[in-house]
GROMACS .gro file of C-alpha atoms in nm:
model
  407
    1MET     CA    1   0.000   0.000   0.000
    2ALA     CA    2   0.161   0.326  -0.116
    3VAL     CA    3   0.045   0.557   0.161
    4VAL     CA    4   0.335   0.802   0.145
    5ALA     CA    5   0.349   0.811  -0.232
    6ALA     CA    6  -0.020   0.886  -0.253
    7GLY     CA    7   0.008   1.158   0.005
    8CYS     CA    8   0.311   1.338  -0.137
    9ALA     CA    9   0.254   1.324  -0.511
   10ARG     CA   10   0.020   1.620  -0.493
   11GLN     CA   11   0.156   1.973  -0.448
   12PRO     CA   12  -0.108   2.149  -0.241
   13SER     CA   13  -0.111   2.525  -0.242
   14GLN     CA   14  -0.020   2.692   0.087
   15ARG     CA   15  -0.063   3.059   0.148
   16PRO     CA   16   0.276   3.184   0.268
   17ILE     CA   17   0.328   3.414   0.561
   18SER     CA   18   0.392   3.769   0.446
   19THR     CA   19   0.681   3.960   0.587
   20PRO     CA   20   0.494   4.101   0.885
   21ALA     CA   21   0.401   4.464   0.910
   22ARG     CA   22   0.610   4.627   1.179
   23PRO     CA   23   0.481   4.748   1.412
   24VAL     CA   24   0.130   4.719   1.260
   25VAL     CA   25  -0.001   4.373   1.170
   26SER     CA   26  -0.240   4.352   0.878
   27GLU     CA   27  -0.523   4.099   0.862
   28ASP     CA   28  -0.572   4.137   0.488
   29ILE     CA   29  -0.457   3.830   0.294
   30SER     CA   30  -0.559   3.940  -0.055
   31ILE     CA   31  -0.197   4.037  -0.124
   32VAL     CA   32   0.121   3.906   0.040
   33LEU     CA   33   0.443   4.104   0.016
   34LYS     CA   34   0.811   4.023   0.028
   35SER     CA   35   1.095   4.266  -0.029
   36LYS     CA   36   1.470   4.296  -0.068
   37THR     CA   37   1.690   4.604  -0.090
   38LEU     CA   38   2.021   4.674  -0.264
   39THR     CA   39   2.213   4.989  -0.178
   40GLN     CA   40   2.356   5.201  -0.457
   41ASP     CA   41   2.579   5.511  -0.455
   42THR     CA   42   2.304   5.766  -0.394
   43SER     CA   43   1.993   5.555  -0.336
   44VAL     CA   44   1.850   5.225  -0.218
   45ARG     CA   45   1.649   5.018  -0.463
   46VAL     CA   46   1.353   4.839  -0.308
   47PHE     CA   47   1.246   4.521  -0.487
   48VAL     CA   48   0.893   4.404  -0.407
   49GLU     CA   49   0.729   4.069  -0.474
   50ALA     CA   50   0.350   4.082  -0.441
   51GLN     CA   51   0.167   3.749  -0.425
   52VAL     CA   52  -0.196   3.797  -0.522
   53ALA     CA   53  -0.443   3.554  -0.368
   54GLY     CA   54  -0.759   3.423  -0.530
   55ASN     CA   55  -0.804   3.417  -0.906
   56PHE     CA   56  -0.460   3.555  -0.988
   57LYS     CA   57  -0.485   3.441  -1.351
   58ALA     CA   58  -0.732   3.722  -1.409
   59MET     CA   59  -0.486   3.976  -1.269
   60THR     CA   60  -0.291   4.151  -1.546
   61PRO     CA   61  -0.013   4.411  -1.499
   62GLN     CA   62  -0.265   4.673  -1.611
   63ARG     CA   63  -0.517   4.565  -1.350
   64PHE     CA   64  -0.249   4.527  -1.083
   65ALA     CA   65  -0.123   4.882  -1.137
   66THR     CA   66  -0.482   5.008  -1.122
   67GLU     CA   67  -0.620   4.813  -0.824
   68PHE     CA   68  -0.319   4.839  -0.591
   69ILE     CA   69  -0.196   5.182  -0.486
   70PHE     CA   70   0.143   5.198  -0.313
   71ASN     CA   71   0.295   5.474  -0.102
   72TYR     CA   72   0.551   5.480   0.175
   73ALA     CA   73   0.672   5.668   0.478
   74ILE     CA   74   1.029   5.661   0.607
   75LEU     CA   75   1.080   5.654   0.984
   76PRO     CA   76   1.409   5.676   1.176
   77GLU     CA   77   1.352   5.338   1.340
   78TYR     CA   78   1.095   5.088   1.461
   79ASN     CA   79   0.827   5.232   1.692
   80SER     CA   80   0.918   5.588   1.595
   81ARG     CA   81   0.637   5.825   1.499
   82GLU     CA   82   0.863   6.076   1.326
   83VAL     CA   83   0.809   6.069   0.949
   84LEU     CA   84   1.120   6.170   0.756
   85ARG     CA   85   0.969   6.138   0.410
   86ARG     CA   86   0.644   6.044   0.240
   87GLN     CA   87   0.621   5.934  -0.121
   88ASN     CA   88   0.376   5.778  -0.365
   89VAL     CA   89   0.493   5.487  -0.579
   90ARG     CA   90   0.324   5.544  -0.911
   91LEU     CA   91   0.323   5.216  -1.102
   92GLN     CA   92   0.258   5.187  -1.471
   93PRO     CA   93   0.172   4.850  -1.629
   94GLU     CA   94   0.515   4.836  -1.789
   95ASP     CA   95   0.673   4.868  -1.442
   96VAL     CA   96   0.513   4.540  -1.327
   97THR     CA   97   0.658   4.198  -1.416
   98PRO     CA   98   0.408   3.910  -1.383
   99GLU     CA   99   0.507   3.554  -1.290
  100ASP     CA  100   0.309   3.239  -1.365
  101ASP     CA  101   0.209   3.169  -1.004
  102GLY     CA  102   0.037   3.495  -0.919
  103ARG     CA  103   0.347   3.690  -0.821
  104PHE     CA  104   0.401   4.042  -0.950
  105LEU     CA  105   0.741   4.209  -0.926
  106PHE     CA  106   0.830   4.576  -0.929
  107SER     CA  107   1.093   4.806  -0.783
  108PHE     CA  108   1.148   5.169  -0.691
  109ASP     CA  109   1.440   5.381  -0.571
  110VAL     CA  110   1.465   5.568  -0.241
  111GLY     CA  111   1.713   5.853  -0.219
  112LYS     CA  112   1.962   5.822   0.065
  113LEU     CA  113   1.920   6.017   0.387
  114SER     CA  114   2.205   6.136   0.609
  115MET     CA  115   2.182   5.842   0.850
  116PRO     CA  116   2.310   5.483   0.837
  117ASN     CA  117   1.970   5.310   0.862
  118ALA     CA  118   1.598   5.382   0.853
  119LEU     CA  119   1.266   5.203   0.822
  120LEU     CA  120   1.036   5.226   0.521
  121LEU     CA  121   0.670   5.144   0.580
  122LEU     CA  122   0.511   5.051   0.250
  123GLU     CA  123   0.134   5.098   0.245
  124VAL     CA  124  -0.075   4.907  -0.008
  125ASN     CA  125  -0.432   5.016  -0.071
  126ASN     CA  126  -0.640   4.747  -0.237
  127LEU     CA  127  -0.905   4.957  -0.412
  128ALA     CA  128  -1.110   4.655  -0.521
  129ALA     CA  129  -1.136   4.511  -0.170
  130GLY     CA  130  -1.130   4.841   0.016
  131ARG     CA  131  -0.848   4.719   0.240
  132LYS     CA  132  -0.503   4.834   0.340
  133VAL     CA  133  -0.181   4.640   0.402
  134LEU     CA  134   0.137   4.765   0.569
  135HIS     CA  135   0.474   4.610   0.492
  136ASP     CA  136   0.802   4.719   0.649
  137VAL     CA  137   1.135   4.744   0.470
  138PRO     CA  138   1.459   4.811   0.665
  139LEU     CA  139   1.677   5.053   0.469
  140LYS     CA  140   2.057   5.054   0.487
  141PHE     CA  141   2.196   5.381   0.357
  142THR     CA  142   2.546   5.286   0.475
  143PRO     CA  143   2.611   4.928   0.359
  144VAL     CA  144   2.800   4.701   0.597
  145ARG     CA  145   2.754   4.349   0.461
  146LEU     CA  146   2.820   4.222   0.110
  147SER     CA  147   2.450   4.134   0.093
  148ASP     CA  148   2.363   4.504   0.131
  149THR     CA  149   2.491   4.571  -0.220
  150TYR     CA  150   2.507   4.230  -0.391
  151GLY     CA  151   2.231   3.980  -0.453
  152VAL     CA  152   2.183   3.643  -0.622
  153PHE     CA  153   1.995   3.672  -0.950
  154GLU     CA  154   1.860   3.407  -1.182
  155GLN     CA  155   1.984   3.378  -1.538
  156TYR     CA  156   1.756   3.636  -1.696
  157GLY     CA  157   1.633   3.796  -1.378
  158GLU     CA  158   1.610   4.168  -1.332
  159PHE     CA  159   1.513   4.110  -0.970
  160PRO     CA  160   1.727   3.948  -0.700
  161MET     CA  161   1.596   3.620  -0.566
  162MET     CA  162   1.360   3.672  -0.273
  163ARG     CA  163   1.421   3.322  -0.140
  164ASN     CA  164   1.746   3.182  -0.007
  165PHE     CA  165   1.752   2.862  -0.210
  166ALA     CA  166   1.790   2.741  -0.565
  167THR     CA  167   1.831   2.400  -0.727
  168THR     CA  168   2.116   2.221  -0.899
  169GLN     CA  169   1.947   2.293  -1.232
  170ASP     CA  170   1.932   2.672  -1.193
  171THR     CA  171   2.168   2.913  -1.366
  172LEU     CA  172   2.261   3.199  -1.135
  173GLN     CA  173   2.472   3.511  -1.108
  174VAL     CA  174   2.585   3.736  -0.824
  175MET     CA  175   2.575   4.105  -0.906
  176ASN     CA  176   2.506   4.453  -0.781
  177LEU     CA  177   2.317   4.735  -0.949
  178ASN     CA  178   2.630   4.918  -1.058
  179ARG     CA  179   2.742   4.604  -1.243
  180ALA     CA  180   3.077   4.635  -1.067
  181ALA     CA  181   3.300   4.341  -1.157
  182ARG     CA  182   3.494   4.163  -0.886
  183SER     CA  183   3.608   3.818  -0.789
  184LEU     CA  184   3.436   3.638  -0.503
  185VAL     CA  185   3.551   3.341  -0.301
  186VAL     CA  186   3.289   3.066  -0.283
  187SER     CA  187   3.290   2.822   0.009
  188ARG     CA  188   3.076   2.510  -0.008
  189TYR     CA  189   2.950   2.345   0.310
  190GLN     CA  190   2.809   1.995   0.285
  191GLN     CA  191   2.762   1.959   0.660
  192GLU     CA  192   2.417   1.866   0.790
  193PHE     CA  193   2.302   2.138   1.029
  194GLU     CA  194   2.100   2.021   1.327
  195PRO     CA  195   1.722   2.075   1.338
  196ALA     CA  196   1.577   2.310   1.599
  197PRO     CA  197   1.576   2.177   1.956
  198SER     CA  198   1.260   2.160   2.164
  199PRO     CA  199   1.086   2.489   2.254
  200MET     CA  200   1.126   2.380   2.616
  201GLY     CA  201   1.502   2.323   2.586
  202THR     CA  202   1.634   2.593   2.817
  203ALA     CA  203   1.962   2.418   2.907
  204ALA     CA  204   2.285   2.584   2.797
  205LYS     CA  205   2.389   2.489   2.447
  206PRO     CA  206   2.701   2.273   2.412
  207VAL     CA  207   2.999   2.432   2.243
  208THR     CA  208   3.004   2.322   1.880
  209ASN     CA  209   3.301   2.288   1.652
  210THR     CA  210   3.368   2.552   1.390
  211VAL     CA  211   3.194   2.482   1.064
  212ARG     CA  212   3.453   2.425   0.793
  213ALA     CA  213   3.411   2.445   0.418
  214ASP     CA  214   3.439   2.122   0.220
  215SER     CA  215   3.565   2.301  -0.090
  216MET     CA  216   3.643   2.650  -0.219
  217PHE     CA  217   3.663   2.816  -0.559
  218THR     CA  218   3.620   3.162  -0.711
  219ILE     CA  219   3.362   3.318  -0.939
  220ALA     CA  220   3.332   3.654  -1.112
  221THR     CA  221   3.035   3.875  -1.039
  222ASN     CA  222   2.793   3.944  -1.326
  223LYS     CA  223   2.885   3.609  -1.481
  224LEU     CA  224   2.650   3.312  -1.511
  225PHE     CA  225   2.734   2.994  -1.321
  226ASN     CA  226   2.580   2.665  -1.208
  227LEU     CA  227   2.622   2.487  -0.875
  228PRO     CA  228   2.568   2.120  -0.961
  229SER     CA  229   2.626   1.982  -0.609
  230PRO     CA  230   2.373   2.035  -0.326
  231GLY     CA  231   2.495   2.220  -0.018
  232LEU     CA  232   2.530   2.560   0.143
  233TYR     CA  233   2.734   2.812  -0.057
  234LEU     CA  234   2.886   3.129   0.088
  235PHE     CA  235   3.010   3.411  -0.137
  236GLN     CA  236   3.269   3.647   0.014
  237GLU     CA  237   3.518   3.907  -0.101
  238ASP     CA  238   3.775   3.721   0.109
  239THR     CA  239   3.756   3.453   0.375
  240THR     CA  240   3.869   3.683   0.656
  241GLN     CA  241   3.532   3.858   0.649
  242ASN     CA  242   3.257   3.755   0.889
  243THR     CA  243   2.977   3.828   0.642
  244GLY     CA  244   2.880   3.724   0.294
  245VAL     CA  245   2.597   3.623   0.062
  246SER     CA  246   2.476   3.267   0.103
  247ILE     CA  247   2.236   3.034  -0.073
  248ILE     CA  248   2.130   2.673  -0.025
  249ILE     CA  249   2.135   2.455  -0.336
  250GLY     CA  250   1.891   2.166  -0.323
  251ASP     CA  251   1.791   1.900  -0.571
  252LYS     CA  252   1.526   1.970  -0.832
  253ARG     CA  253   1.246   1.881  -0.586
  254TYR     CA  254   1.333   2.137  -0.318
  255PRO     CA  255   1.149   2.286  -0.129
  256ARG     CA  256   0.928   1.976  -0.162
  257TYR     CA  257   1.036   1.638  -0.027
  258THR     CA  258   0.944   1.309  -0.195
  259ARG     CA  259   1.223   1.064  -0.109
  260PRO     CA  260   1.180   0.856   0.209
  261ALA     CA  261   1.521   0.961   0.345
  262ASP     CA  262   1.412   1.327   0.327
  263LEU     CA  263   1.057   1.261   0.449
  264VAL     CA  264   1.185   1.097   0.767
  265LYS     CA  265   1.397   1.388   0.892
  266PRO     CA  266   1.121   1.643   0.972
  267LEU     CA  267   0.938   1.381   1.179
  268ILE     CA  268   1.177   1.457   1.465
  269TYR     CA  269   0.927   1.713   1.597
  270ILE     CA  270   0.646   1.461   1.652
  271SER     CA  271   0.825   1.127   1.701
  272THR     CA  272   0.979   0.933   1.987
  273LYS     CA  273   1.348   0.839   1.989
  274ASN     CA  274   1.265   0.475   1.922
  275GLU     CA  275   1.044   0.566   1.627
  276LEU     CA  276   1.316   0.781   1.477
  277LYS     CA  277   1.575   0.509   1.525
  278GLU     CA  278   1.352   0.260   1.345
  279LEU     CA  279   1.291   0.502   1.058
  280GLN     CA  280   1.658   0.591   1.024
  281THR     CA  281   1.798   0.236   1.034
  282THR     CA  282   1.542   0.043   0.831
  283THR     CA  283   1.640  -0.137   0.514
  284THR     CA  284   1.291  -0.080   0.371
  285PRO     CA  285   1.240   0.296   0.423
  286LYS     CA  286   0.925   0.333   0.216
  287LYS     CA  287   0.744   0.046   0.389
  288THR     CA  288   0.860   0.156   0.734
  289LEU     CA  289   0.742   0.512   0.670
  290ASP     CA  290   0.400   0.387   0.563
  291THR     CA  291   0.381   0.172   0.875
  292TYR     CA  292   0.478   0.469   1.091
  293TRP     CA  293   0.189   0.685   0.968
  294LEU     CA  294  -0.062   0.401   0.978
  295ARG     CA  295   0.038   0.322   1.335
  296LEU     CA  296  -0.013   0.685   1.438
  297THR     CA  297  -0.357   0.694   1.279
  298SER     CA  298  -0.478   0.355   1.414
  299SER     CA  299  -0.444   0.190   1.072
  300SER     CA  300  -0.678   0.438   0.906
  301GLU     CA  301  -0.546   0.480   0.554
  302THR     CA  302  -0.769   0.782   0.497
  303ARG     CA  303  -0.644   0.962   0.806
  304ALA     CA  304  -0.286   0.859   0.731
  305LYS     CA  305  -0.300   1.015   0.385
  306ARG     CA  306  -0.465   1.329   0.522
  307SER     CA  307  -0.198   1.363   0.793
  308ILE     CA  308   0.081   1.306   0.543
  309ARG     CA  309  -0.050   1.576   0.313
  310ALA     CA  310  -0.097   1.822   0.598
  311TYR     CA  311   0.239   1.761   0.763
  312TYR     CA  312   0.453   1.772   0.451
  313ARG     CA  313   0.261   2.070   0.319
  314ARG     CA  314   0.381   2.249   0.633
  315VAL     CA  315   0.735   2.122   0.577
  316MET     CA  316   0.735   2.244   0.217
  317SER     CA  317   0.604   2.586   0.318
  318ALA     CA  318   0.860   2.611   0.599
  319ASN     CA  319   1.135   2.538   0.346
  320ARG     CA  320   1.000   2.802   0.112
  321LEU     CA  321   0.957   3.065   0.382
  322PHE     CA  322   1.242   3.015   0.629
  323THR     CA  323   1.535   2.856   0.446
  324SER     CA  324   1.845   3.048   0.550
  325TYR     CA  325   2.179   2.875   0.609
  326LYS     CA  326   1.986   2.553   0.669
  327GLU     CA  327   1.663   2.406   0.541
  328GLY     CA  328   1.356   2.599   0.651
  329TRP     CA  329   1.201   2.319   0.856
  330LYS     CA  330   1.519   2.297   1.066
  331THR     CA  331   1.504   2.660   1.180
  332ASP     CA  332   1.331   2.767   1.501
  333MET     CA  333   1.064   2.946   1.302
  334GLY     CA  334   1.026   2.645   1.076
  335MET     CA  335   0.976   2.411   1.373
  336ILE     CA  336   0.699   2.626   1.521
  337TYR     CA  337   0.537   2.668   1.180
  338VAL     CA  338   0.543   2.293   1.103
  339VAL     CA  339   0.380   2.196   1.433
  340LEU     CA  340   0.146   2.490   1.496
  341GLY     CA  341   0.096   2.635   1.151
  342GLN     CA  342   0.065   2.997   1.047
  343PRO     CA  343   0.050   3.239   1.341
  344ASP     CA  344  -0.259   3.453   1.387
  345GLN     CA  345  -0.050   3.765   1.441
  346VAL     CA  346   0.312   3.861   1.383
  347THR     CA  347   0.482   4.165   1.532
  348ARG     CA  348   0.840   4.255   1.455
  349LEU     CA  349   1.089   4.502   1.590
  350ARG     CA  350   1.445   4.556   1.474
  351ASP     CA  351   1.595   4.260   1.657
  352LYS     CA  352   1.301   4.036   1.739
  353GLU     CA  353   0.982   3.890   1.602
  354VAL     CA  354   0.683   3.775   1.806
  355TRP     CA  355   0.433   3.517   1.680
  356THR     CA  356   0.093   3.504   1.849
  357TYR     CA  357  -0.142   3.206   1.827
  358THR     CA  358  -0.499   3.245   1.946
  359GLN     CA  359  -0.720   3.007   1.750
  360ASN     CA  360  -0.650   2.668   1.908
  361ALA     CA  361  -0.855   2.439   2.129
  362ASN     CA  362  -0.551   2.364   2.348
  363PHE     CA  363  -0.489   2.724   2.461
  364SER     CA  364  -0.639   3.072   2.450
  365GLU     CA  365  -0.326   3.263   2.347
  366ILE     CA  366   0.046   3.193   2.329
  367ASN     CA  367   0.342   3.399   2.214
  368PHE     CA  368   0.670   3.279   2.067
  369THR     CA  369   0.954   3.532   2.061
  370PHE     CA  370   1.240   3.500   1.814
  371MET     CA  371   1.556   3.706   1.861
  372ARG     CA  372   1.774   3.801   1.567
  373ARG     CA  373   2.110   3.619   1.578
  374PRO     CA  374   2.314   3.717   1.270
  375ASN     CA  375   2.593   3.487   1.161
  376VAL     CA  376   2.844   3.472   0.878
  377PHE     CA  377   2.585   3.321   0.645
  378THR     CA  378   2.287   3.547   0.702
  379GLU     CA  379   2.164   3.851   0.888
  380ASP     CA  380   1.815   3.706   0.915
  381ALA     CA  381   1.874   3.411   1.147
  382PHE     CA  382   1.627   3.408   1.437
  383GLU     CA  383   1.650   3.210   1.759
  384LEU     CA  384   1.350   3.114   1.970
  385VAL     CA  385   1.343   3.226   2.333
  386ARG     CA  386   1.270   2.892   2.501
  387TYR     CA  387   1.058   2.836   2.813
  388VAL     CA  388   0.968   2.522   3.005
  389GLU     CA  389   0.618   2.673   3.036
  390TYR     CA  390   0.554   2.580   2.670
  391GLU     CA  391   0.528   2.211   2.767
  392PRO     CA  392   0.151   2.194   2.850
  393ILE     CA  393   0.081   2.370   2.520
  394TRP     CA  394   0.331   2.200   2.293
  395TYR     CA  395   0.270   1.834   2.374
  396PRO     CA  396  -0.110   1.837   2.321
  397VAL     CA  397  -0.056   1.980   1.971
  398VAL     CA  398   0.210   1.718   1.900
  399GLU     CA  399  -0.032   1.453   2.025
  400GLU     CA  400  -0.290   1.572   1.771
  401TRP     CA  401  -0.040   1.498   1.495
  402ARG     CA  402   0.027   1.159   1.652
  403LYS     CA  403  -0.344   1.079   1.654
  404GLY     CA  404  -0.390   1.191   1.297
  405VAL     CA  405  -0.633   1.471   1.383
  406ALA     CA  406  -0.410   1.775   1.324
  407GLU     CA  407  -0.432   1.963   0.995
   0.00000   0.00000   0.00000
């Protein structure tokens, strides 16, 4: 009986989490925004990806530019009420690039101010729905990291990649907006990074060994290249720097998992040690994985398939949303997302992000706080603040997955 195969062949759509409005949280889900900035000599270019929900096939660049009105305000920092600049973003249809999956891309430039950093609040007015969305964009007028001025672009892309992963089949290039040519050192890391520990794990972390590159080579910026071997790649001007531009290269399936060896790994969040050992050491991985899900769901094939679809849909979305220097499901945010799903509210300040869950039968309201912990690979690594008090909330939700009733 091919329980896993039947459950994972389908690619269900999952509405991604938007980059949360900071400090205001929007409840409108008709449009979901992501952004990236690249600093130039006299300005910062803001690249925006707008995911339109619903019948996106009916949305043309002409209609997009007409129905969505964008303007922004620049503030000195988070929680400040001082407005340094206000500006309308007047989009014409030719300014909007449509993608096949309902994404629309556009960009605009923001002139530099005499300060190192600021916060841009982008306001989107959906005229058709009569709703408003706020999206925040940190601005860096004085670049510090290589990623402030350089981004990873696809072969024919005019927009930097908004996600932090590509596949072995993709053709890429690293460039900045000035098209400045330079040589970059590329370090490849094949090491498996550990998945997130339990939300209740408050014990001090053991000292880990320094991560070392498995191989190194050089590339030229503005030149096309392929990375045929999966792994984590770090681009630097030289290896003495503690920053760079990184990207994970997965196989052609990523961010989706279909192979039993990959499907087993994310089960760490809902499985016992003995179950994991059995799954990891079996000589018949497909059969053992089927047996695992059937055992959890009391041999109900229908519930097993439903649980498989729901769980791996979460894993795929976590990979798409939170992949950084490791796969998305392994991150602290990815762990919470896989088990609990999309938060009901997200609030973000400069160095932390708070997820609030309210709609659950096991609790009335719970907050998860993630603190920014930059590393050499990324500035956007977040670490969960762990509490033992999560235990009476966490385990009942895990138990729902184990009974095959979570979705």
